[in-house]
mmCIF file of C-alpha atoms in Angstrom:
data_model
loop_
_atom_site.group_PDB
_atom_site.id
_atom_site.type_symbol
_atom_site.label_atom_id
_atom_site.label_comp_id
_atom_site.label_asym_id
_atom_site.label_seq_id
_atom_site.Cartn_x
_atom_site.Cartn_y
_atom_site.Cartn_z
ATOM 1 C CA UNK A 1290 113.100 -2.748 -36.025
ATOM 2 C CA UNK A 1291 111.605 0.332 -34.253
ATOM 3 C CA UNK A 1292 107.974 -1.260 -34.391
ATOM 4 C CA UNK A 1293 107.622 -1.760 -30.682
ATOM 5 C CA UNK A 1294 104.018 -1.231 -29.064
ATOM 6 C CA UNK A 1295 103.083 -1.188 -25.777
ATOM 7 C CA UNK A 1296 100.853 -4.191 -25.330
ATOM 8 C CA UNK A 1297 98.414 -2.582 -23.176
ATOM 9 C CA UNK A 1298 97.847 0.155 -25.743
ATOM 10 C CA UNK A 1299 95.279 -1.941 -27.482
ATOM 11 C CA UNK A 1300 93.513 -2.606 -24.311
ATOM 12 C CA UNK A 1301 90.507 -0.264 -24.834
ATOM 13 C CA UNK A 1302 87.130 -1.212 -26.239
ATOM 14 C CA UNK A 1303 86.049 0.068 -29.480
ATOM 15 C CA UNK A 1304 83.019 1.506 -28.049
ATOM 16 C CA UNK A 1305 85.294 3.736 -25.911
ATOM 17 C CA UNK A 1306 87.744 4.867 -28.615
ATOM 18 C CA UNK A 1307 85.095 5.271 -31.548
ATOM 19 C CA UNK A 1308 83.242 7.774 -29.228
ATOM 20 C CA UNK A 1309 86.797 9.549 -28.765
ATOM 21 C CA UNK A 1310 87.727 9.551 -32.262
ATOM 22 C CA UNK A 1311 83.924 11.129 -32.931
ATOM 23 C CA UNK A 1312 84.634 13.806 -30.551
ATOM 24 C CA UNK A 1313 87.764 14.523 -31.598
ATOM 25 C CA UNK A 1314 86.466 14.877 -35.370
ATOM 26 C CA UNK A 1315 86.003 18.570 -37.118
ATOM 27 C CA UNK A 1316 82.549 17.547 -39.018
ATOM 28 C CA UNK A 1317 80.049 20.140 -39.573
ATOM 29 C CA UNK A 1318 76.782 18.948 -37.719
ATOM 30 C CA UNK A 1319 75.150 17.026 -40.876
ATOM 31 C CA UNK A 1320 78.237 15.096 -41.070
ATOM 32 C CA UNK A 1321 78.295 14.471 -37.398
ATOM 33 C CA UNK A 1322 75.003 13.242 -37.347
ATOM 34 C CA UNK A 1323 75.529 10.865 -40.460
ATOM 35 C CA UNK A 1324 78.794 9.471 -39.008
ATOM 36 C CA UNK A 1325 77.035 8.897 -35.581
ATOM 37 C CA UNK A 1326 74.454 7.116 -37.222
ATOM 38 C CA UNK A 1327 77.308 4.580 -38.774
ATOM 39 C CA UNK A 1328 78.665 4.657 -35.264
ATOM 40 C CA UNK A 1329 76.033 3.288 -33.954
ATOM 41 C CA UNK A 1330 75.770 0.323 -36.162
ATOM 42 C CA UNK A 1331 79.355 -0.194 -35.701
ATOM 43 C CA UNK A 1332 78.951 -0.317 -31.828
ATOM 44 C CA UNK A 1333 76.371 -2.276 -31.852
ATOM 45 C CA UNK A 1334 78.052 -5.413 -33.184
ATOM 46 C CA UNK A 1335 81.535 -4.779 -32.377
ATOM 47 C CA UNK A 1336 81.493 -2.006 -29.869
ATOM 48 C CA UNK A 1337 82.739 -4.635 -26.561
ATOM 49 C CA UNK A 1338 85.555 -5.624 -28.770
ATOM 50 C CA UNK A 1339 89.041 -4.411 -27.703
ATOM 51 C CA UNK A 1340 91.361 -2.937 -30.246
ATOM 52 C CA UNK A 1341 93.642 -5.685 -30.242
ATOM 53 C CA UNK A 1342 91.309 -8.035 -30.589
ATOM 54 C CA UNK A 1343 90.050 -6.526 -33.779
ATOM 55 C CA UNK A 1344 93.598 -6.106 -34.992
ATOM 56 C CA UNK A 1345 94.151 -9.882 -34.756
ATOM 57 C CA UNK A 1346 90.906 -11.060 -36.281
ATOM 58 C CA UNK A 1347 89.840 -9.409 -39.149
ATOM 59 C CA UNK A 1348 87.778 -12.210 -40.293
ATOM 60 C CA UNK A 1349 85.670 -11.236 -37.131
ATOM 61 C CA UNK A 1350 84.893 -7.734 -39.175
ATOM 62 C CA UNK A 1351 83.909 -9.545 -42.329
ATOM 63 C CA UNK A 1352 81.358 -11.674 -40.205
ATOM 64 C CA UNK A 1353 80.094 -8.606 -38.679
ATOM 65 C CA UNK A 1354 79.736 -7.014 -42.344
ATOM 66 C CA UNK A 1355 77.849 -10.022 -43.699
ATOM 67 C CA UNK A 1356 75.386 -9.843 -40.421
ATOM 68 C CA UNK A 1357 74.299 -6.069 -41.053
ATOM 69 C CA UNK A 1358 70.970 -5.705 -42.199
ATOM 70 C CA UNK A 1359 71.502 -2.516 -44.428
ATOM 71 C CA UNK A 1360 71.739 -1.797 -47.938
ATOM 72 C CA UNK A 1361 74.675 -2.108 -49.720
ATOM 73 C CA UNK A 1362 75.973 1.443 -49.783
ATOM 74 C CA UNK A 1363 75.195 1.800 -46.155
ATOM 75 C CA UNK A 1364 77.093 -1.158 -45.114
ATOM 76 C CA UNK A 1365 79.837 0.308 -47.695
ATOM 77 C CA UNK A 1366 80.313 3.310 -45.459
ATOM 78 C CA UNK A 1367 79.854 1.838 -42.131
ATOM 79 C CA UNK A 1368 82.762 0.100 -42.983
ATOM 80 C CA UNK A 1369 84.706 3.238 -44.235
ATOM 81 C CA UNK A 1370 83.920 5.038 -40.900
ATOM 82 C CA UNK A 1371 85.203 1.704 -39.042
ATOM 83 C CA UNK A 1372 88.483 1.711 -40.921
ATOM 84 C CA UNK A 1373 89.145 5.680 -40.405
ATOM 85 C CA UNK A 1374 88.626 4.890 -36.826
ATOM 86 C CA UNK A 1375 91.288 1.786 -36.824
ATOM 87 C CA UNK A 1376 93.571 4.009 -38.980
ATOM 88 C CA UNK A 1377 93.334 6.838 -36.449
ATOM 89 C CA UNK A 1378 94.262 3.940 -33.751
ATOM 90 C CA UNK A 1379 97.344 3.068 -35.602
ATOM 91 C CA UNK A 1380 98.582 6.563 -35.425
ATOM 92 C CA UNK A 1381 97.889 6.663 -31.742
ATOM 93 C CA UNK A 1382 100.037 3.490 -31.288
ATOM 94 C CA UNK A 1383 96.678 1.385 -30.187
ATOM 95 C CA UNK A 1384 96.735 -0.967 -33.282
ATOM 96 C CA UNK A 1385 99.342 -2.970 -35.125
ATOM 97 C CA UNK A 1386 97.389 -2.402 -38.540
ATOM 98 C CA UNK A 1387 94.163 -1.579 -39.990
ATOM 99 C CA UNK A 1388 92.425 -4.985 -39.839
ATOM 100 C CA UNK A 1389 89.588 -3.321 -42.421
ATOM 101 C CA UNK A 1390 92.550 -3.059 -44.902
ATOM 102 C CA UNK A 1391 93.084 -6.876 -45.196
ATOM 103 C CA UNK A 1392 92.462 -8.786 -47.747
ATOM 104 C CA UNK A 1393 90.248 -10.814 -45.297
ATOM 105 C CA UNK A 1394 87.538 -7.606 -45.195
ATOM 106 C CA UNK A 1395 85.937 -7.175 -48.454
ATOM 107 C CA UNK A 1396 83.394 -4.038 -49.412
ATOM 108 C CA UNK A 1397 79.722 -5.200 -50.123
ATOM 109 C CA UNK A 1398 79.256 -4.890 -53.975
ATOM 110 C CA UNK A 1399 77.147 -1.732 -54.330
ATOM 111 C CA UNK A 1400 73.485 -1.903 -55.920
ATOM 112 C CA UNK A 1401 73.991 -1.070 -59.424
ATOM 113 C CA UNK A 1402 70.184 -0.874 -60.196
ATOM 114 C CA UNK A 1403 69.676 1.230 -63.603
ATOM 115 C CA UNK A 1404 67.814 4.359 -63.292
ATOM 116 C CA UNK A 1405 64.423 4.538 -64.915
ATOM 117 C CA UNK A 1406 63.321 8.255 -65.344
ATOM 118 C CA UNK A 1407 59.793 9.083 -65.252
ATOM 119 C CA UNK A 1408 58.276 9.810 -68.506
ATOM 120 C CA UNK A 1409 56.234 12.980 -69.654
ATOM 121 C CA UNK A 1410 52.601 11.821 -68.706
ATOM 122 C CA UNK A 1411 53.964 10.505 -65.517
ATOM 123 C CA UNK A 1412 55.606 13.661 -64.822
ATOM 124 C CA UNK A 1413 52.028 15.423 -65.772
ATOM 125 C CA UNK A 1414 50.160 12.997 -63.454
ATOM 126 C CA UNK A 1415 52.731 14.323 -60.470
ATOM 127 C CA UNK A 1416 51.710 17.613 -61.374
ATOM 128 C CA UNK A 1417 48.269 17.244 -61.074
ATOM 129 C CA UNK A 1418 48.466 15.734 -57.532
ATOM 130 C CA UNK A 1419 50.284 18.324 -56.329
ATOM 131 C CA UNK A 1420 48.788 21.290 -54.529
ATOM 132 C CA UNK A 1421 48.854 24.447 -56.820
ATOM 133 C CA UNK A 1422 51.193 26.348 -54.929
ATOM 134 C CA UNK A 1423 53.650 23.627 -55.182
ATOM 135 C CA UNK A 1424 53.215 22.170 -58.781
ATOM 136 C CA UNK A 1425 55.844 24.828 -60.363
ATOM 137 C CA UNK A 1426 58.399 22.768 -58.345
ATOM 138 C CA UNK A 1427 57.781 19.729 -60.901
ATOM 139 C CA UNK A 1428 59.304 22.263 -63.619
ATOM 140 C CA UNK A 1429 62.044 23.445 -61.202
ATOM 141 C CA UNK A 1430 63.202 19.647 -60.674
ATOM 142 C CA UNK A 1431 62.921 18.115 -63.998
ATOM 143 C CA UNK A 1432 63.383 21.302 -66.534
ATOM 144 C CA UNK A 1433 66.207 22.877 -64.622
ATOM 145 C CA UNK A 1434 67.955 20.132 -62.448
ATOM 146 C CA UNK A 1435 67.408 21.660 -59.157
ATOM 147 C CA UNK A 1436 67.505 19.207 -55.692
ATOM 148 C CA UNK A 1437 65.215 18.970 -53.580
ATOM 149 C CA UNK A 1438 66.836 21.562 -51.164
ATOM 150 C CA UNK A 1439 67.503 23.846 -54.015
ATOM 151 C CA UNK A 1440 64.321 23.916 -55.062
ATOM 152 C CA UNK A 1441 62.946 25.165 -51.199
ATOM 153 C CA UNK A 1442 65.616 27.613 -51.435
ATOM 154 C CA UNK A 1443 64.864 28.978 -54.629
ATOM 155 C CA UNK A 1444 63.820 32.610 -54.821
ATOM 156 C CA UNK A 1445 62.304 34.781 -57.831
ATOM 157 C CA UNK A 1446 65.177 37.233 -57.349
ATOM 158 C CA UNK A 1447 67.728 34.208 -58.665
ATOM 159 C CA UNK A 1448 65.818 33.754 -61.829
ATOM 160 C CA UNK A 1449 66.469 35.929 -64.952
ATOM 161 C CA UNK A 1450 63.475 35.601 -67.405
ATOM 162 C CA UNK A 1451 64.929 37.906 -70.311
ATOM 163 C CA UNK A 1452 69.015 35.881 -70.236
ATOM 164 C CA UNK A 1453 66.645 32.674 -69.334
ATOM 165 C CA UNK A 1454 69.306 31.617 -66.538
ATOM 166 C CA UNK A 1455 68.296 30.503 -63.145
ATOM 167 C CA UNK A 1456 71.125 31.185 -60.473
ATOM 168 C CA UNK A 1457 71.453 28.191 -58.003
ATOM 169 C CA UNK A 1458 72.752 29.676 -54.945
ATOM 170 C CA UNK A 1459 71.254 28.177 -52.108
ATOM 171 C CA UNK A 1460 69.482 25.306 -50.304
ATOM 172 C CA UNK A 1461 67.479 24.800 -47.492
ATOM 173 C CA UNK A 1462 68.697 22.293 -45.136
ATOM 174 C CA UNK A 1463 68.501 20.910 -41.672
ATOM 175 C CA UNK A 1464 71.139 21.246 -39.435
ATOM 176 C CA UNK A 1465 70.959 19.833 -35.644
ATOM 177 C CA UNK A 1466 66.980 20.120 -36.342
ATOM 178 C CA UNK A 1467 67.152 23.190 -37.274
ATOM 179 C CA UNK A 1468 66.230 24.910 -40.826
ATOM 180 C CA UNK A 1469 68.956 26.955 -42.254
ATOM 181 C CA UNK A 1470 70.103 28.224 -45.746
ATOM 182 C CA UNK A 1471 73.536 26.638 -47.217
ATOM 183 C CA UNK A 1472 75.112 26.899 -50.355
ATOM 184 C CA UNK A 1473 74.598 24.056 -52.644
ATOM 185 C CA UNK A 1474 75.797 20.426 -52.260
ATOM 186 C CA UNK A 1475 79.606 20.525 -52.436
ATOM 187 C CA UNK A 1476 79.624 24.152 -51.542
ATOM 188 C CA UNK A 1477 79.389 25.036 -55.354
ATOM 189 C CA UNK A 1478 77.043 27.318 -57.020
ATOM 190 C CA UNK A 1479 76.273 27.146 -60.482
ATOM 191 C CA UNK A 1480 74.053 28.603 -63.315
ATOM 192 C CA UNK A 1481 71.345 26.547 -65.485
ATOM 193 C CA UNK A 1482 69.356 27.298 -68.500
ATOM 194 C CA UNK A 1483 65.697 28.360 -68.123
ATOM 195 C CA UNK A 1484 63.953 26.462 -70.505
ATOM 196 C CA UNK A 1485 60.132 27.991 -71.515
ATOM 197 C CA UNK A 1486 58.077 25.507 -69.736
ATOM 198 C CA UNK A 1487 60.041 26.444 -66.450
ATOM 199 C CA UNK A 1488 59.854 29.998 -67.048
ATOM 200 C CA UNK A 1489 56.129 29.884 -67.822
ATOM 201 C CA UNK A 1490 54.985 28.014 -64.923
ATOM 202 C CA UNK A 1491 57.660 30.296 -62.227
ATOM 203 C CA UNK A 1492 55.826 33.168 -63.847
ATOM 204 C CA UNK A 1493 52.683 31.942 -62.916
ATOM 205 C CA UNK A 1494 53.793 30.647 -59.624
ATOM 206 C CA UNK A 1495 55.145 34.551 -58.709
ATOM 207 C CA UNK A 1496 51.880 35.744 -59.537
ATOM 208 C CA UNK A 1497 49.400 33.509 -57.801
ATOM 209 C CA UNK A 1498 51.600 32.639 -55.109
ATOM 210 C CA UNK A 1499 53.486 35.725 -53.862
ATOM 211 C CA UNK A 1500 56.892 34.899 -52.540
ATOM 212 C CA UNK A 1501 57.576 34.855 -48.853
ATOM 213 C CA UNK A 1502 60.290 36.784 -47.004
ATOM 214 C CA UNK A 1503 61.850 34.215 -44.825
ATOM 215 C CA UNK A 1504 64.838 34.572 -42.300
ATOM 216 C CA UNK A 1505 67.169 31.483 -41.704
ATOM 217 C CA UNK A 1506 70.710 31.000 -40.499
ATOM 218 C CA UNK A 1507 73.546 30.735 -42.891
ATOM 219 C CA UNK A 1508 75.402 27.652 -42.195
ATOM 220 C CA UNK A 1509 79.053 27.199 -43.481
ATOM 221 C CA UNK A 1510 80.529 23.796 -44.284
ATOM 222 C CA UNK A 1511 82.826 22.485 -41.838
ATOM 223 C CA UNK A 1512 81.757 24.572 -38.860
ATOM 224 C CA UNK A 1513 79.385 23.398 -35.531
ATOM 225 C CA UNK A 1514 77.298 26.391 -35.213
ATOM 226 C CA UNK A 1515 74.759 28.081 -37.141
ATOM 227 C CA UNK A 1516 75.565 31.748 -38.971
ATOM 228 C CA UNK A 1517 74.308 35.035 -39.313
ATOM 229 C CA UNK A 1518 70.542 35.345 -39.836
ATOM 230 C CA UNK A 1519 69.842 35.947 -43.797
ATOM 231 C CA UNK A 1520 66.328 36.959 -45.192
ATOM 232 C CA UNK A 1521 65.161 35.543 -48.673
ATOM 233 C CA UNK A 1522 62.283 35.649 -50.611
ATOM 234 C CA UNK A 1523 61.375 32.253 -51.061
ATOM 235 C CA UNK A 1524 59.135 31.192 -54.123
ATOM 236 C CA UNK A 1525 57.837 27.688 -52.183
ATOM 237 C CA UNK A 1526 57.461 28.117 -48.324
ATOM 238 C CA UNK A 1527 54.910 26.989 -45.494
ATOM 239 C CA UNK A 1528 51.764 29.095 -45.938
ATOM 240 C CA UNK A 1529 51.172 28.419 -42.170
ATOM 241 C CA UNK A 1530 54.215 29.315 -40.675
ATOM 242 C CA UNK A 1531 55.404 31.511 -43.521
ATOM 243 C CA UNK A 1532 58.484 29.716 -42.925
ATOM 244 C CA UNK A 1533 60.673 27.516 -45.391
ATOM 245 C CA UNK A 1534 60.078 23.742 -45.798
ATOM 246 C CA UNK A 1535 60.823 20.582 -43.957
ATOM 247 C CA UNK A 1536 61.593 17.902 -46.370
ATOM 248 C CA UNK A 1537 60.432 15.448 -43.754
ATOM 249 C CA UNK A 1538 57.035 17.027 -43.696
ATOM 250 C CA UNK A 1539 56.794 17.779 -47.422
ATOM 251 C CA UNK A 1540 57.565 14.408 -48.506
ATOM 252 C CA UNK A 1541 55.227 12.597 -45.910
ATOM 253 C CA UNK A 1542 52.183 15.239 -46.637
ATOM 254 C CA UNK A 1543 52.817 16.361 -50.224
ATOM 255 C CA UNK A 1544 55.074 14.187 -52.312
ATOM 256 C CA UNK A 1545 54.165 10.856 -50.858
ATOM 257 C CA UNK A 1546 50.357 11.583 -51.976
ATOM 258 C CA UNK A 1547 51.031 13.181 -55.615
ATOM 259 C CA UNK A 1548 53.381 9.926 -56.078
ATOM 260 C CA UNK A 1549 50.294 7.689 -54.856
ATOM 261 C CA UNK A 1550 47.432 9.861 -57.445
ATOM 262 C CA UNK A 1551 49.950 9.459 -60.559
ATOM 263 C CA UNK A 1552 49.386 5.743 -60.120
ATOM 264 C CA UNK A 1553 53.121 5.134 -59.152
ATOM 265 C CA UNK A 1554 54.395 3.067 -55.978
ATOM 266 C CA UNK A 1555 55.385 4.708 -53.070
ATOM 267 C CA UNK A 1556 58.958 3.549 -52.766
ATOM 268 C CA UNK A 1557 62.229 5.563 -51.905
ATOM 269 C CA UNK A 1558 63.269 5.136 -55.697
ATOM 270 C CA UNK A 1559 60.485 7.474 -56.432
ATOM 271 C CA UNK A 1560 61.319 10.425 -54.378
ATOM 272 C CA UNK A 1561 61.640 13.840 -55.657
ATOM 273 C CA UNK A 1562 65.184 13.268 -56.963
ATOM 274 C CA UNK A 1563 63.552 11.257 -59.581
ATOM 275 C CA UNK A 1564 62.830 15.096 -61.232
ATOM 276 C CA UNK A 1565 66.564 15.259 -61.647
ATOM 277 C CA UNK A 1566 66.813 12.037 -63.469
ATOM 278 C CA UNK A 1567 64.195 12.521 -65.923
ATOM 279 C CA UNK A 1568 66.593 15.988 -66.229
ATOM 280 C CA UNK A 1569 69.568 14.257 -67.137
ATOM 281 C CA UNK A 1570 67.350 11.456 -69.338
ATOM 282 C CA UNK A 1571 66.105 14.295 -71.478
ATOM 283 C CA UNK A 1572 69.417 16.157 -71.558
ATOM 284 C CA UNK A 1573 71.631 12.868 -72.677
ATOM 285 C CA UNK A 1574 68.588 12.284 -75.322
ATOM 286 C CA UNK A 1575 68.941 15.140 -77.187
ATOM 287 C CA UNK A 1576 72.565 14.874 -77.519
ATOM 288 C CA UNK A 1577 73.719 17.109 -74.622
ATOM 289 C CA UNK A 1578 77.518 16.239 -73.544
ATOM 290 C CA UNK A 1579 78.289 14.653 -70.178
ATOM 291 C CA UNK A 1580 80.201 16.999 -69.489
ATOM 292 C CA UNK A 1581 77.696 19.843 -69.662
ATOM 293 C CA UNK A 1582 74.832 17.623 -68.395
ATOM 294 C CA UNK A 1583 77.449 17.364 -65.389
ATOM 295 C CA UNK A 1584 77.442 21.072 -65.003
ATOM 296 C CA UNK A 1585 73.883 21.645 -65.214
ATOM 297 C CA UNK A 1586 73.284 18.851 -62.423
ATOM 298 C CA UNK A 1587 76.014 20.414 -60.127
ATOM 299 C CA UNK A 1588 78.387 17.140 -60.232
ATOM 300 C CA UNK A 1589 81.787 17.722 -59.417
ATOM 301 C CA UNK A 1590 82.973 14.642 -61.283
ATOM 302 C CA UNK A 1591 81.927 13.918 -65.097
ATOM 303 C CA UNK A 1592 82.931 10.564 -64.718
ATOM 304 C CA UNK A 1593 80.434 10.343 -61.609
ATOM 305 C CA UNK A 1594 77.353 11.535 -64.162
ATOM 306 C CA UNK A 1595 78.454 9.029 -66.726
ATOM 307 C CA UNK A 1596 78.424 6.123 -64.248
ATOM 308 C CA UNK A 1597 75.044 6.958 -63.172
ATOM 309 C CA UNK A 1598 73.138 7.732 -66.598
ATOM 310 C CA UNK A 1599 75.654 5.820 -69.186
ATOM 311 C CA UNK A 1600 72.659 3.512 -69.748
ATOM 312 C CA UNK A 1601 70.495 6.729 -70.817
ATOM 313 C CA UNK A 1602 72.830 7.869 -73.881
ATOM 314 C CA UNK A 1603 71.314 7.183 -77.059
ATOM 315 C CA UNK A 1604 73.202 5.752 -79.763
ATOM 316 C CA UNK A 1605 74.125 2.492 -81.759
ATOM 317 C CA UNK A 1606 76.239 1.089 -84.776
ATOM 318 C CA UNK A 1607 74.573 3.344 -87.066
ATOM 319 C CA UNK A 1608 76.034 6.564 -85.250
ATOM 320 C CA UNK A 1609 79.081 5.270 -84.800
ATOM 321 C CA UNK A 1610 79.004 4.403 -89.055
ATOM 322 C CA UNK A 1611 77.424 7.836 -89.601
ATOM 323 C CA UNK A 1612 80.127 9.740 -87.443
ATOM 324 C CA UNK A 1613 83.149 8.495 -88.626
ATOM 325 C CA UNK A 1614 81.594 8.519 -92.534
ATOM 326 C CA UNK A 1615 81.262 12.144 -91.614
ATOM 327 C CA UNK A 1616 84.181 12.834 -90.396
ATOM 328 C CA UNK A 1617 86.002 11.055 -93.350
ATOM 329 C CA UNK A 1618 83.902 12.567 -96.125
ATOM 330 C CA UNK A 1619 82.790 9.012 -97.225
ATOM 331 C CA UNK A 1620 79.402 8.535 -98.800
ATOM 332 C CA UNK A 1621 77.197 6.101 -97.569
ATOM 333 C CA UNK A 1622 76.870 3.122 -99.880
ATOM 334 C CA UNK A 1623 73.126 3.267 -98.922
#
């Protein structure tokens, strides 16, 4: 049948083959670091197994999955990485099948906790707890929907105050431990409307804290090296170093104290990303269609936006009746 495989081909440990597989991938540095993190969890439990042993005992993979003390989403990512390694081994003639794709191995159920956006008093309390030079970040996130890295990379040159538009052109990210500029997530720039509250906050920010010229290498997605230096005037920066902000230091020294000052629990769910959730909530509450919400958030797939925020969408039986009656021009019995 043409299915012969050298019986010695699978006599290599997953640890050895997995490291060879990672070295051969054309990931950028950020993706490589994330994959190496997942690979470390894989090899800690299965690294001493030979490939032929893994192929013949898929139940061992399920047992390993059940024993991982990680969040469901991280466990799913680990299994996805292991499956990619096994698929490569099948292509290389070292495994007869991918054991991760058998019926015996099941993905953990995703964590479907509903997002609870911040209320207006909570946003105001967080803003009150922020240092003055960073207070306008609240409007950047909750009124314009910018991600944390995009807020760090925001320049006054990106803001058109008269057409009332913010051009989201870059983010600040850490690649191999070094600060860099890069295009927004998904290599996708976008324009978002500038509300009045954000316009006033940004104007006050620029007047009180003049932007700093910061030079960082530009990182292109899919590359392993830093690109040419680029100089940008940043609205939010470290005053001591006159440099871009590092997310870890900012979260620990600035954001977490502001959260605690607002009386909110210092947990992952209350990270800076909650500002975007509040932004999406306000758009949906006021009837913005899901496709436009996705565009403003920078999501490629409106279906993803719908899955995350569908529980925030307003409307019930009365709204359904009114929509049909209006369409058919039938007066309400009331």
